[in-house]
Amino acid sequence: MKFGQPDLLACHFTQVTPPLNSLYTPPMKRLLIIILLLPCVASAKAKLLTSWKSPAAATHAYKKVLIIGMSPNPGHRADFEDDLAAALTANHVEVVPGNQLLLRPEGAVMDPNYIREQIKANHIDAVIVARLVSIHESVTYVPPQAMAPYPYYGSFYGYYGYVAPIVCTPGYLREEKKVRVEGNFYGVAGDDTVLLWTGTSDTFNPKNADKVIKGVVELFSGELRKDGFF
């Protein structure tokens, strides 16, 4: 499920120097600052970790492409196949979701020979297959932070305001999740297939599986178009 690398958490800040007679930051202002920064931390979007394209990929135009999502969850699998097929369908390319072509008994693994027969019988000339590689979850403790106005050393009052009524923000737990998906594009060559493109994506802190699917579909479809497959 492009399942390489922009900076996802690109947040820009401007430092504002308060007057020297400001000895502390009011609690409500500190709370507002924390709330405003949360979107930068909680952003969830798929990004391309790695990708590779075969030099031979640009020499062939594809007419009928099969999408296969490898997931034990039939709903997630069908959603991914349908969404990616819709995103890649073009006037000159027919993109077929695997759930419309392949019989997959729940809990059973498809026989590769069955897939090969279906690809040949339906004149498929390329296959996109994607799988979930890993889900990594972590919990980080962020310790209390001492806050003081800048510059605290400019006067006795500033220094006293720093060492006496030091303002602390409480510590907290930060939970993070990373979902990694791999996608491959194969060209059909007779009874075999040839890898022409591969990509791996990371999605950070998704709210649910639908968010992962949407992000991966958007990323992979964009990269495959950019690389000239559609």
XYZ file of N, CA and C in Angstrom:
690
model
N 0.885 -1.145 0.000
C 0.000 0.000 0.000
C 0.841 1.088 0.000
N 3.071 5.213 -3.668
C 4.139 5.135 -3.414
C 4.192 4.875 -2.124
N 2.344 1.170 0.335
C 2.156 0.731 1.650
C 3.408 0.402 2.133
N 11.321 8.074 -0.576
C 12.127 8.740 -0.140
C 11.761 9.920 0.767
N 11.849 12.261 0.794
C 11.407 12.285 2.189
C 11.197 13.726 2.645
N 10.001 14.255 2.663
C 9.782 15.607 3.154
C 9.802 15.676 4.672
N 10.022 16.852 5.193
C 10.017 17.037 6.647
C 8.580 17.182 7.103
N 8.089 16.162 7.802
C 6.684 16.145 8.197
C 6.359 17.156 9.277
N 7.240 17.270 10.238
C 6.946 18.124 11.389
C 7.675 19.452 11.259
N 7.403 20.158 10.172
C 8.081 21.426 9.937
C 7.277 22.547 10.574
N 7.561 22.859 11.795
C 6.861 23.915 12.523
C 7.804 25.097 12.700
N 7.318 26.280 12.471
C 8.158 27.471 12.556
C 7.695 28.336 13.725
N 8.653 28.830 14.483
C 8.329 29.618 15.658
C 9.062 30.959 15.604
N 8.448 31.977 16.180
C 9.066 33.292 16.283
C 9.203 33.644 17.749
N 10.436 33.957 18.186
C 10.652 34.302 19.595
C 10.308 35.763 19.827
N 9.493 35.998 20.807
C 9.105 37.358 21.175
C 9.710 37.667 22.526
N 10.502 38.726 22.607
C 11.166 39.099 23.858
C 10.252 39.989 24.682
N 9.834 39.534 25.858
C 8.941 40.347 26.688
C 9.720 41.452 27.383
N 9.050 42.446 27.899
C 9.736 43.505 28.647
C 10.459 42.921 29.853
N 11.525 43.633 30.286
C 12.319 43.143 31.406
C 11.518 43.072 32.696
N 10.449 43.831 32.781
C 9.678 43.801 34.018
C 8.649 42.675 34.037
N 8.664 41.828 32.984
C 7.777 40.664 32.981
C 8.490 39.533 33.684
N 8.049 39.185 34.876
C 8.766 38.205 35.680
C 8.299 36.789 35.446
N 7.138 36.581 34.803
C 6.705 35.211 34.541
C 5.644 35.235 33.455
N 5.424 34.052 32.857
C 4.401 33.904 31.842
C 3.107 33.456 32.504
N 2.012 34.195 32.344
C 0.756 33.822 32.991
C 0.351 32.402 32.627
N -0.246 31.666 33.586
C -0.635 30.279 33.327
C -1.524 30.109 32.106
N -2.508 31.002 31.910
C -3.405 30.856 30.774
C -2.661 31.029 29.465
N -1.656 31.922 29.444
C -0.877 32.114 28.224
C -0.051 30.873 27.920
N 0.510 30.253 28.979
C 1.290 29.030 28.764
C 0.392 27.929 28.204
N -0.825 27.831 28.740
C -1.758 26.822 28.262
C -2.107 27.056 26.802
N -2.297 28.316 26.412
C -2.627 28.644 25.032
C -1.486 28.263 24.102
N -0.247 28.528 24.528
C 0.912 28.175 23.707
C 0.968 26.673 23.479
N 0.747 25.896 24.539
C 0.786 24.438 24.423
C -0.288 23.951 23.457
N -1.498 24.508 23.554
C -2.591 24.096 22.675
C -2.267 24.411 21.224
N -1.670 25.574 20.970
C -1.342 25.967 19.604
C -0.273 25.079 18.997
N 0.592 24.506 19.817
C 1.663 23.660 19.306
C 1.211 22.230 19.057
N 0.088 21.822 19.610
C -0.346 20.436 19.485
C -0.528 19.981 18.045
N -1.096 20.779 17.115
C -1.249 20.300 15.746
C 0.068 19.921 15.102
N 1.161 20.607 15.463
C 2.455 20.284 14.881
C 2.937 18.925 15.351
N 2.577 18.551 16.575
C 3.033 17.279 17.125
C 2.147 16.139 16.663
N 0.851 16.392 16.524
C -0.096 15.320 16.265
C -0.399 15.115 14.785
N 0.356 15.733 13.894
C 0.100 15.614 12.472
C 0.205 14.168 12.013
N -0.754 13.706 11.198
C -0.747 12.327 10.710
C -0.854 12.350 9.197
N 0.221 11.989 8.518
C 0.229 11.971 7.065
C 1.287 10.988 6.598
N 0.972 10.257 5.515
C 1.930 9.286 4.994
C 3.074 10.011 4.297
N 4.289 9.541 4.530
C 5.444 10.098 3.835
C 6.228 8.951 3.219
N 6.930 9.242 2.140
C 7.702 8.232 1.434
C 9.033 8.031 2.133
N 9.278 6.806 2.565
C 10.530 6.481 3.233
C 11.596 6.102 2.220
N 11.284 5.179 1.313
C 12.205 4.767 0.252
C 11.407 4.452 -1.007
N 12.066 4.539 -2.164
C 11.443 4.117 -3.420
C 12.529 3.778 -4.433
N 12.162 2.928 -5.382
C 13.084 2.523 -6.445
C 12.282 2.262 -7.709
N 12.828 2.668 -8.855
C 12.176 2.453 -10.140
C 13.160 1.805 -11.097
N 12.724 0.748 -11.761
C 13.573 0.060 -12.724
C 13.779 0.927 -13.963
N 14.981 0.942 -14.516
C 15.224 1.700 -15.751
C 14.356 1.224 -16.910
N 13.892 -0.018 -16.862
C 13.086 -0.563 -17.953
C 11.613 -0.190 -17.844
N 11.211 0.446 -16.763
C 9.794 0.702 -16.515
C 9.168 1.656 -17.521
N 9.932 2.620 -17.991
C 9.374 3.661 -18.862
C 9.212 3.206 -20.307
N 9.618 1.990 -20.625
C 9.589 1.537 -22.021
C 8.300 0.809 -22.376
N 7.357 0.696 -21.435
C 6.139 -0.075 -21.687
C 4.919 0.679 -21.168
N 3.844 0.664 -21.967
C 2.583 1.278 -21.545
C 1.636 0.177 -21.075
N 1.029 0.360 -19.907
C 0.181 -0.675 -19.323
C -1.291 -0.359 -19.573
N -2.063 -1.411 -19.867
C -3.467 -1.231 -20.214
C -4.430 -1.740 -19.143
N -4.011 -2.795 -18.412
C -4.901 -3.364 -17.406
C -4.083 -3.757 -16.183
N -4.348 -3.092 -15.058
C -3.550 -3.260 -13.843
C -4.426 -3.833 -12.731
N -3.894 -4.826 -12.029
C -4.596 -5.460 -10.914
C -4.040 -4.948 -9.593
N -4.928 -4.569 -8.665
C -4.525 -4.103 -7.335
C -4.790 -5.210 -6.316
N -3.764 -5.584 -5.549
C -3.915 -6.596 -4.505
C -3.433 -6.023 -3.176
N -4.323 -5.965 -2.208
C -3.954 -5.571 -0.855
C -3.820 -6.817 0.006
N -2.688 -6.982 0.646
C -2.449 -8.168 1.475
C -2.746 -7.825 2.928
N -3.955 -8.156 3.353
C -4.386 -7.874 4.723
C -5.356 -8.958 5.172
N -5.266 -9.397 6.426
C -6.223 -10.382 6.933
C -7.608 -9.790 7.182
N -7.705 -8.457 7.143
C -8.980 -7.781 7.360
C -9.638 -7.519 6.000
N -10.716 -8.233 5.649
C -11.335 -8.068 4.328
C -11.795 -6.643 4.051
N -12.305 -5.961 5.080
C -12.772 -4.597 4.883
C -11.652 -3.642 4.547
N -10.563 -3.691 5.309
C -9.418 -2.825 5.032
C -8.823 -3.134 3.664
N -8.748 -4.412 3.334
C -8.185 -4.832 2.052
C -9.015 -4.294 0.887
N -10.334 -4.448 0.985
C -11.214 -3.972 -0.079
C -11.178 -2.452 -0.197
N -11.154 -1.753 0.935
C -11.095 -0.286 0.900
C -9.833 0.186 0.199
N -8.701 -0.440 0.519
C -7.452 -0.034 -0.114
C -7.492 -0.307 -1.613
N -7.936 -1.498 -1.992
C -7.966 -1.851 -3.417
C -8.902 -0.928 -4.195
N -10.073 -0.672 -3.650
C -11.042 0.199 -4.329
C -10.521 1.629 -4.440
N -9.965 2.147 -3.351
C -9.504 3.538 -3.346
C -8.315 3.737 -4.275
N -7.361 2.804 -4.274
C -6.197 2.957 -5.149
C -6.597 2.787 -6.609
N -7.515 1.862 -6.892
C -7.992 1.689 -8.264
C -8.672 2.961 -8.763
N -9.489 3.571 -7.913
C -10.170 4.809 -8.298
C -9.175 5.942 -8.519
N -8.118 5.976 -7.705
C -7.131 7.054 -7.816
C -6.261 6.914 -9.056
N -6.095 5.687 -9.555
C -5.174 5.457 -10.675
C -5.868 5.257 -12.016
N -7.173 5.040 -12.011
C -7.882 4.805 -13.267
C -7.749 6.011 -14.188
N -7.355 5.745 -15.427
C -7.197 6.797 -16.431
C -7.853 6.335 -17.727
N -7.919 7.236 -18.709
C -8.590 6.920 -19.968
C -7.957 5.727 -20.682
N -6.647 5.604 -20.578
C -5.942 4.563 -21.323
C -5.557 3.370 -20.457
N -5.913 3.392 -19.162
C -5.546 2.303 -18.255
C -6.776 1.853 -17.467
N -7.015 0.537 -17.479
C -8.076 -0.040 -16.653
C -7.440 -0.605 -15.384
N -7.901 -0.145 -14.231
C -7.348 -0.594 -12.954
C -8.428 -1.391 -12.224
N -8.112 -2.645 -11.893
C -9.095 -3.573 -11.338
C -8.774 -3.891 -9.879
N -9.683 -3.614 -8.942
C -9.461 -4.019 -7.549
C -9.470 -5.542 -7.435
N -8.586 -6.082 -6.612
C -8.510 -7.522 -6.462
C -9.798 -8.152 -5.978
N -10.593 -7.414 -5.181
C -11.830 -7.983 -4.647
C -12.900 -8.185 -5.716
N -12.702 -7.638 -6.916
C -13.639 -7.845 -8.011
C -13.236 -9.004 -8.915
N -12.032 -9.506 -8.713
C -11.502 -10.517 -9.628
C -11.112 -11.823 -8.938
N -10.591 -11.725 -7.732
C -10.026 -12.891 -7.055
C -10.956 -13.410 -5.965
N -11.081 -14.726 -5.894
C -11.841 -15.373 -4.829
C -10.895 -15.637 -3.667
N -11.215 -15.045 -2.508
C -10.327 -15.178 -1.350
C -11.125 -15.648 -0.140
N -11.186 -16.951 0.078
C -11.881 -17.457 1.273
C -11.258 -16.874 2.531
N -12.098 -16.427 3.449
C -11.592 -15.784 4.667
C -10.712 -16.741 5.461
N -9.543 -16.251 5.848
C -8.616 -17.052 6.636
C -7.719 -17.944 5.811
N -7.900 -17.966 4.489
C -7.085 -18.818 3.623
C -6.110 -17.972 2.816
N -4.981 -18.563 2.478
C -3.981 -17.901 1.649
C -4.195 -18.324 0.201
N -4.237 -17.351 -0.709
C -4.459 -17.672 -2.113
C -3.284 -18.447 -2.694
N -3.602 -19.412 -3.525
C -2.590 -20.199 -4.221
C -1.973 -19.335 -5.322
N -0.634 -19.201 -5.363
C 0.009 -18.412 -6.425
C -0.371 -18.882 -7.823
N -0.592 -20.178 -7.997
C -0.984 -20.686 -9.313
C -2.368 -20.182 -9.708
N -3.262 -20.055 -8.714
C -4.590 -19.509 -8.988
C -4.484 -18.052 -9.432
N -3.644 -17.286 -8.744
C -3.459 -15.881 -9.115
C -2.883 -15.787 -10.523
N -1.907 -16.626 -10.833
C -1.294 -16.621 -12.162
C -2.332 -16.921 -13.244
N -3.210 -17.876 -12.981
C -4.252 -18.223 -13.951
C -5.214 -17.064 -14.174
N -5.596 -16.380 -13.089
C -6.513 -15.253 -13.207
C -5.872 -14.077 -13.941
N -4.611 -13.846 -13.689
C -3.895 -12.767 -14.382
C -3.858 -13.034 -15.880
N -3.578 -14.276 -16.235
C -3.504 -14.636 -17.653
C -4.880 -14.606 -18.309
N -5.891 -15.160 -17.630
C -7.235 -15.232 -18.204
C -7.861 -13.855 -18.383
N -7.499 -12.901 -17.532
C -8.094 -11.560 -17.594
C -7.188 -10.539 -18.265
N -6.134 -11.016 -18.893
C -5.226 -10.167 -19.673
C -4.649 -9.011 -18.841
N -4.234 -9.337 -17.634
C -3.589 -8.355 -16.761
C -2.137 -8.201 -17.195
N -1.688 -6.966 -17.388
C -0.283 -6.781 -17.781
C 0.558 -6.096 -16.707
N -0.040 -5.801 -15.537
C 0.729 -5.260 -14.408
C -0.044 -5.514 -13.116
N 0.698 -5.653 -12.016
C 0.094 -5.918 -10.711
C 0.708 -4.983 -9.676
N -0.153 -4.350 -8.880
C 0.311 -3.567 -7.730
C -0.098 -4.336 -6.478
N 0.863 -4.655 -5.637
C 0.576 -5.379 -4.401
C 1.135 -4.589 -3.224
N 0.379 -4.522 -2.138
C 0.813 -3.754 -0.968
C 0.552 -4.559 0.293
N 1.389 -4.336 1.297
C 1.235 -5.051 2.564
C 1.638 -4.155 3.729
N 1.080 -4.458 4.885
C 1.472 -3.797 6.125
C 2.772 -4.421 6.610
N 3.801 -3.603 6.778
C 5.102 -4.100 7.218
C 5.176 -4.147 8.737
N 4.787 -3.046 9.389
C 4.897 -2.998 10.843
C 4.065 -1.864 11.419
N 3.744 -2.002 12.704
C 3.127 -0.934 13.493
C 3.987 -0.765 14.734
N 4.590 0.406 14.868
C 5.476 0.665 16.007
C 4.827 1.699 16.918
N 4.657 1.326 18.182
C 4.074 2.233 19.169
C 5.084 2.507 20.275
N 5.144 3.749 20.712
C 6.076 4.121 21.773
C 5.432 5.149 22.691
N 5.871 5.139 23.949
C 5.414 6.111 24.943
C 6.642 6.785 25.536
N 6.707 8.096 25.432
C 7.847 8.866 25.923
C 7.403 9.783 27.055
N 8.149 9.764 28.146
C 7.854 10.679 29.250
C 8.591 11.989 29.021
N 7.838 13.072 28.956
C 8.409 14.406 28.799
C 8.462 15.040 30.181
N 9.660 15.295 30.724
C 9.785 15.804 32.094
C 9.309 17.248 32.214
N 9.067 17.704 33.450
C 8.667 19.101 33.667
C 9.713 20.060 33.114
N 9.236 21.194 32.616
C 10.123 22.195 32.042
C 10.035 23.485 32.857
N 11.196 24.027 33.223
C 11.234 25.323 33.908
C 11.143 26.426 32.871
N 10.284 27.405 33.117
C 10.084 28.503 32.173
C 10.377 29.826 32.865
N 11.128 30.670 32.175
C 11.431 31.991 32.718
C 11.503 32.979 31.567
N 11.152 34.235 31.797
C 11.220 35.229 30.726
C 12.653 35.492 30.307
N 12.826 35.934 29.066
C 14.151 36.252 28.535
C 14.301 37.766 28.451
N 15.444 38.363 28.799
C 16.568 37.682 29.448
C 16.447 37.779 30.969
N 16.605 36.682 31.679
C 16.459 36.695 33.132
C 17.652 37.351 33.816
N 18.791 37.448 33.110
C 20.023 37.951 33.732
C 20.196 39.450 33.521
N 19.228 40.144 32.901
C 19.411 41.546 32.565
C 19.384 42.480 33.763
N 18.807 42.047 34.856
C 18.741 42.887 36.046
C 18.542 41.997 37.263
N 18.692 42.611 38.441
C 18.447 41.871 39.678
C 17.031 41.323 39.700
N 16.092 42.144 39.237
C 14.703 41.726 39.271
C 14.464 40.545 38.330
N 15.132 40.594 37.164
C 15.011 39.473 36.246
C 15.598 38.212 36.825
N 16.794 38.356 37.469
C 17.443 37.194 38.078
C 16.592 36.637 39.211
N 16.108 37.533 40.049
C 15.276 37.104 41.174
C 13.998 36.438 40.660
N 13.451 37.013 39.575
C 12.245 36.433 39.010
C 12.475 35.046 38.442
N 13.735 34.737 38.127
C 14.055 33.418 37.587
C 14.261 32.391 38.689
N 15.058 32.767 39.709
C 15.431 31.779 40.724
C 14.387 31.616 41.820
N 13.534 32.619 42.006
C 12.555 32.522 43.090
C 11.241 31.890 42.618
N 10.451 32.608 41.841
C 9.159 32.026 41.444
C 9.254 31.289 40.113
N 10.146 30.279 40.040
C 10.303 29.540 38.781
C 8.976 28.870 38.424
N 8.594 29.062 37.194
C 7.341 28.495 36.713
C 7.649 27.183 36.007
N 6.978 26.130 36.387
C 7.215 24.817 35.789
C 5.948 24.309 35.106
N 6.134 23.699 33.948
C 5.039 22.975 33.312
C 5.125 21.534 33.772
N 4.016 20.881 34.039
C 4.057 19.500 34.535
C 4.545 18.534 33.470
N 5.130 17.413 33.911
C 5.531 16.384 32.971
C 4.306 15.665 32.415
N 4.495 14.990 31.288
C 3.374 14.273 30.674
C 3.908 13.127 29.817
N 3.011 12.223 29.423
C 3.357 11.093 28.569
C 2.952 11.411 27.133
N 3.869 11.174 26.199
C 3.588 11.407 24.778
C 3.546 10.058 24.064
N 2.389 9.707 23.521
C 2.215 8.449 22.808
C 2.368 8.682 21.309
N 3.137 7.832 20.651
C 3.379 7.961 19.218
C 3.195 6.603 18.546
N 2.671 6.627 17.328
C 2.472 5.403 16.552
C 2.989 5.624 15.129
N 3.678 4.626 14.596
C 4.180 4.692 13.222
C 3.743 3.435 12.477
N 3.028 3.626 11.366
C 2.545 2.514 10.555
C 3.334 2.492 9.249
N 3.975 1.371 8.960
C 4.814 1.249 7.757
C 4.159 0.301 6.753
N 4.069 0.747 5.494
C 3.431 -0.028 4.430
C 4.371 -0.097 3.231
N 4.398 -1.256 2.597
C 5.240 -1.457 1.414
C 4.355 -1.706 0.202
N 4.716 -1.104 -0.935
C 3.983 -1.322 -2.172
C 4.928 -1.659 -3.312
N 4.532 -2.608 -4.167
C 5.350 -3.017 -5.310
C 4.528 -2.981 -6.589
N 5.176 -2.599 -7.678
C 4.550 -2.600 -9.005
C 5.288 -3.621 -9.862
N 4.555 -4.631 -10.359
C 5.151 -5.693 -11.175
C 4.586 -5.649 -12.589
N 5.462 -5.760 -13.566
C 5.025 -5.934 -14.935
C 4.899 -7.421 -15.225
N 3.829 -7.805 -15.919
C 3.624 -9.214 -16.252
C 4.424 -9.552 -17.497
N 5.249 -10.595 -17.391
C 6.086 -11.041 -18.507
C 5.849 -12.530 -18.713
N 4.918 -12.867 -19.608
C 4.592 -14.267 -19.842
C 3.945 -14.874 -18.616
N 4.530 -15.961 -18.116
C 4.010 -16.616 -16.922
C 4.644 -16.085 -15.642
N 5.464 -15.072 -15.757
C 6.151 -14.531 -14.588
C 5.902 -13.027 -14.495
N 6.447 -12.395 -13.462
C 6.345 -10.946 -13.293
C 7.716 -10.371 -12.980
N 7.885 -9.079 -13.280
C 9.160 -8.397 -13.056
C 8.913 -7.159 -12.197
N 9.683 -7.007 -11.133
C 9.547 -5.834 -10.268
C 10.044 -4.590 -10.999
N 9.158 -3.590 -11.125
C 9.506 -2.355 -11.822
C 9.533 -1.140 -10.897
N 8.873 -1.243 -9.762
C 8.858 -0.128 -8.818
C 8.537 -0.660 -7.430
N 9.163 -0.078 -6.423
C 8.833 -0.419 -5.041
C 8.953 0.825 -4.173
N 8.101 0.924 -3.182
C 8.137 2.069 -2.275
C 7.663 1.673 -0.888
N 8.176 2.367 0.108
C 7.787 2.129 1.495
C 7.350 3.447 2.112
N 6.213 3.424 2.801
C 5.677 4.647 3.407
C 5.581 4.502 4.913
N 5.671 5.630 5.594
C 5.441 5.710 7.034
C 4.294 6.684 7.284
N 3.357 6.284 8.133
C 2.275 7.162 8.561
C 2.394 7.348 10.065
N 2.440 8.608 10.509
C 2.660 8.906 11.917
C 1.355 9.295 12.612
N 1.103 8.641 13.732
C -0.029 8.959 14.606
C -1.379 9.009 13.882
N -1.711 7.971 13.102
C -3.029 7.963 12.458
C -4.127 7.708 13.482
N -5.299 8.294 13.250
C -6.410 8.110 14.177
C -7.049 6.738 14.012
N -7.038 6.207 12.780
C -7.652 4.909 12.522
C -7.113 4.343 11.211
N -7.570 3.132 10.857
C -7.094 2.472 9.641
C -7.482 3.245 8.391
N -8.647 3.897 8.407
C -9.072 4.673 7.242
C -8.086 5.791 6.929
N -7.527 6.415 7.969
C -6.553 7.479 7.763
C -5.284 6.928 7.118
N -4.877 5.733 7.539
C -3.693 5.107 6.948
C -3.938 4.816 5.473
N -5.083 4.202 5.170
C -5.409 3.851 3.788
C -5.457 5.096 2.912
N -6.129 6.129 3.381
C -6.244 7.362 2.604
C -4.874 7.969 2.326
N -4.021 8.022 3.350
C -2.700 8.608 3.172
C -1.822 7.806 2.240
N -1.851 6.478 2.372
C -1.020 5.619 1.526
C -1.498 5.664 0.077
N -2.807 5.629 -0.136
C -3.354 5.710 -1.494
C -2.939 7.017 -2.159
N -3.069 8.109 -1.441
C -2.686 9.415 -1.992
C -1.201 9.458 -2.326
N -0.383 8.919 -1.433
C 1.061 8.938 -1.641
C 1.476 8.039 -2.791
N 1.032 6.778 -2.781
C 1.449 5.825 -3.807
C 0.933 6.207 -5.190
N -0.315 6.633 -5.285
C -0.859 7.023 -6.588
C -0.109 8.221 -7.154
N 0.231 9.169 -6.288
C 0.987 10.330 -6.750
C 2.374 9.964 -7.243
N 3.053 9.079 -6.524
C 4.399 8.672 -6.924
C 4.381 7.842 -8.202
N 3.409 6.959 -8.349
C 3.324 6.141 -9.559
C 3.017 7.003 -10.785
N 2.202 8.014 -10.619
C 1.953 8.943 -11.724
C 3.211 9.750 -12.041
N 3.878 10.204 -11.009
C 5.092 10.991 -11.214
C 6.164 10.186 -11.934
N 6.222 8.885 -11.646
C 7.226 8.029 -12.272
C 6.792 7.489 -13.622
N 5.633 7.929 -14.121
C 5.239 7.626 -15.486
C 4.511 6.320 -15.720
N 3.984 5.682 -14.677
C 3.266 4.423 -14.867
C 1.814 4.651 -15.284
N 1.271 5.827 -14.971
C -0.121 6.127 -15.301
C -0.221 7.523 -15.906
